[in-house]
Each structure stands twice: as structure tokens, then as C-alpha cells.
XYZ file of C-alpha atoms in Angstrom:
147
model
C -120.641 -1.405 -210.016
C -121.433 -3.754 -207.176
C -122.505 -1.970 -204.022
C -122.667 -3.582 -200.600
C -122.682 -2.329 -197.008
C -119.505 -2.440 -194.929
C -119.227 -1.912 -191.165
C -116.211 -1.718 -188.854
C -115.498 -1.322 -185.143
C -112.045 -0.206 -184.077
C -110.076 1.019 -181.134
C -107.072 3.300 -181.316
C -104.391 4.120 -178.778
C -101.770 6.844 -178.839
C -99.549 8.765 -176.472
C -101.931 9.952 -173.718
C -105.095 9.412 -175.780
C -107.314 6.798 -177.326
C -110.838 5.906 -178.217
C -113.288 3.787 -180.140
C -114.958 4.267 -183.517
C -117.618 2.497 -185.524
C -118.134 3.082 -189.210
C -120.794 2.286 -191.750
C -120.467 2.803 -195.445
C -120.984 1.568 -198.967
C -118.313 -0.603 -200.568
C -117.944 -0.069 -204.322
C -116.390 -2.910 -206.381
C -114.577 -4.300 -203.317
C -111.954 -1.535 -203.723
C -113.440 1.658 -202.279
C -115.698 2.444 -199.334
C -117.221 5.766 -198.305
C -119.376 6.428 -195.284
C -119.815 7.828 -191.784
C -117.620 7.229 -188.742
C -118.837 7.794 -185.150
C -116.729 7.527 -182.020
C -115.645 8.307 -178.494
C -112.309 10.002 -177.733
C -110.423 10.432 -174.442
C -107.341 12.625 -174.200
C -105.147 12.890 -171.074
C -103.386 16.220 -170.463
C -100.348 15.623 -168.267
C -99.609 19.307 -167.599
C -102.996 19.955 -165.920
C -103.463 16.996 -165.064
C -106.823 16.015 -166.469
C -108.859 14.404 -169.225
C -110.929 15.732 -172.118
C -113.752 13.525 -173.414
C -115.377 13.986 -176.830
C -117.865 12.383 -179.195
C -116.609 12.408 -182.793
C -118.266 12.212 -186.188
C -116.502 12.109 -189.518
C -116.929 11.287 -193.182
C -114.417 8.717 -194.382
C -113.042 7.207 -197.569
C -111.258 3.847 -197.626
C -109.197 2.413 -200.497
C -108.142 -1.241 -200.618
C -105.059 -2.603 -202.387
C -105.724 -6.357 -202.600
C -102.967 -8.959 -202.699
C -103.785 -11.971 -204.879
C -106.882 -13.081 -206.752
C -108.775 -14.315 -203.680
C -108.398 -10.930 -201.926
C -107.808 -12.522 -198.521
C -105.060 -10.053 -197.582
C -104.924 -6.397 -198.516
C -103.418 -3.085 -197.628
C -105.802 -0.178 -197.099
C -105.831 3.483 -196.222
C -108.640 5.333 -194.452
C -108.856 9.105 -194.749
C -111.399 10.928 -192.604
C -112.495 14.456 -191.736
C -115.006 15.616 -189.172
C -115.428 17.150 -185.736
C -115.365 16.212 -182.074
C -117.797 17.639 -179.529
C -116.297 17.961 -176.035
C -118.837 16.727 -173.496
C -116.638 16.610 -170.375
C -113.399 18.154 -169.089
C -112.094 16.495 -165.938
C -109.201 18.306 -164.177
C -107.500 17.363 -160.935
C -106.087 20.475 -159.334
C -105.824 21.720 -155.738
C -108.469 24.117 -154.433
C -107.956 27.702 -155.536
C -105.945 26.972 -158.682
C -107.172 28.055 -162.106
C -108.094 25.553 -164.790
C -105.081 24.750 -166.923
C -106.768 22.862 -169.769
C -107.833 25.475 -172.297
C -110.542 23.260 -173.857
C -114.007 23.691 -172.390
C -117.156 21.598 -172.366
C -119.217 22.264 -175.497
C -116.273 23.151 -177.748
C -115.918 21.664 -181.215
C -112.499 20.365 -182.232
C -111.415 19.370 -185.768
C -110.762 15.683 -186.471
C -108.617 14.877 -189.524
C -106.720 11.669 -189.986
C -105.155 8.861 -191.965
C -105.210 5.225 -190.914
C -103.234 3.002 -193.276
C -102.963 -0.674 -192.428
C -103.166 -4.351 -193.275
C -106.401 -6.369 -193.439
C -106.942 -10.146 -193.338
C -110.298 -11.560 -194.416
C -111.356 -14.488 -192.220
C -114.711 -15.584 -193.656
C -116.737 -13.966 -196.437
C -116.354 -10.280 -195.535
C -115.501 -10.793 -191.838
C -112.030 -9.324 -191.439
C -109.539 -7.990 -188.898
C -107.206 -5.072 -189.492
C -104.280 -3.269 -187.858
C -102.150 -0.233 -188.621
C -100.833 3.167 -187.537
C -103.026 6.190 -186.830
C -101.848 9.644 -187.879
C -104.481 12.206 -186.933
C -105.162 15.519 -185.249
C -106.515 13.681 -182.209
C -104.105 10.710 -182.048
C -100.675 9.523 -183.140
C -100.578 5.786 -182.448
C -102.054 2.493 -183.655
C -105.503 1.129 -184.441
C -106.972 -2.366 -184.374
C -110.399 -3.458 -185.529
C -112.875 -5.907 -186.935
C -115.200 -5.440 -189.892
C -117.947 -7.071 -191.876
């Protein structure tokens, strides 16, 4: 086995939510990576209206499906599981009304997701990637850079 570090930074955007994540892990044989993902998440609640802000942590596993011998282009899938810690709930409601967002500061919310996509290696292990996000905290797209 050849082991080497792999790091990524990504943003994701969905319907009424989005955020940023960084990941660090160990790449095994240029096909699999496992590690830790840390991030920031913002979710807008139209019915309240208001926002919920959380810090997320998750363990992740990534599998590459390389195209060609040079491995410049590849498909991948990230699977991750963890938790988000709500640090702020920001509601805009007239005086005297009750809070409508049922999530409170300090709560822990589950974070489970899949992020399949397409990666293009630019130089050595510097690469960009793009794909859909299907997760408990976001249905949308993600875009990132890694090394």
C-alpha cells in the first residue's frame, strides 16, 4: 500500500442552505481515502423566517474510479456521517410572536450524506471537482479543490 495525505476544500449550495467544508485524510493506493471533514452550515427557514447556523464534523470515505492510465480524470463518491452543532438561531419575527423554528442553540443534528462527482487533476495531486450533494443537511451541488 502507498499512503499519502489528501486535503480538500469545498462549498455546497442547495435549496435554502449551503456551507463550506474542509477535509483531511489518508489516500490508500490512489483509489480510497478516509478521514475527517469539518465545516460550517447555514440553513434558511422560509416559514419563520430565519437562519440556523451550525458547525459540522464527520468521518468520510471516498472512492475513486479513474479513467485512463494517467488518472487525470475520475469519478468519485464521498460518503460521510457525523453531527452538526447549532451555534446560532436567527429569527426575524414581529414583537410578541413565538419562535417558529423548532431548532435551538446548542442542539446536535445528524449529518449523513453522499457526494458523487467528477474530478480533474491539474498538476500532480492538485485537482478540482464538482457534483451533486444528497444529504440530510443539503440537496444541491458541491464544488471544490483538493491536493
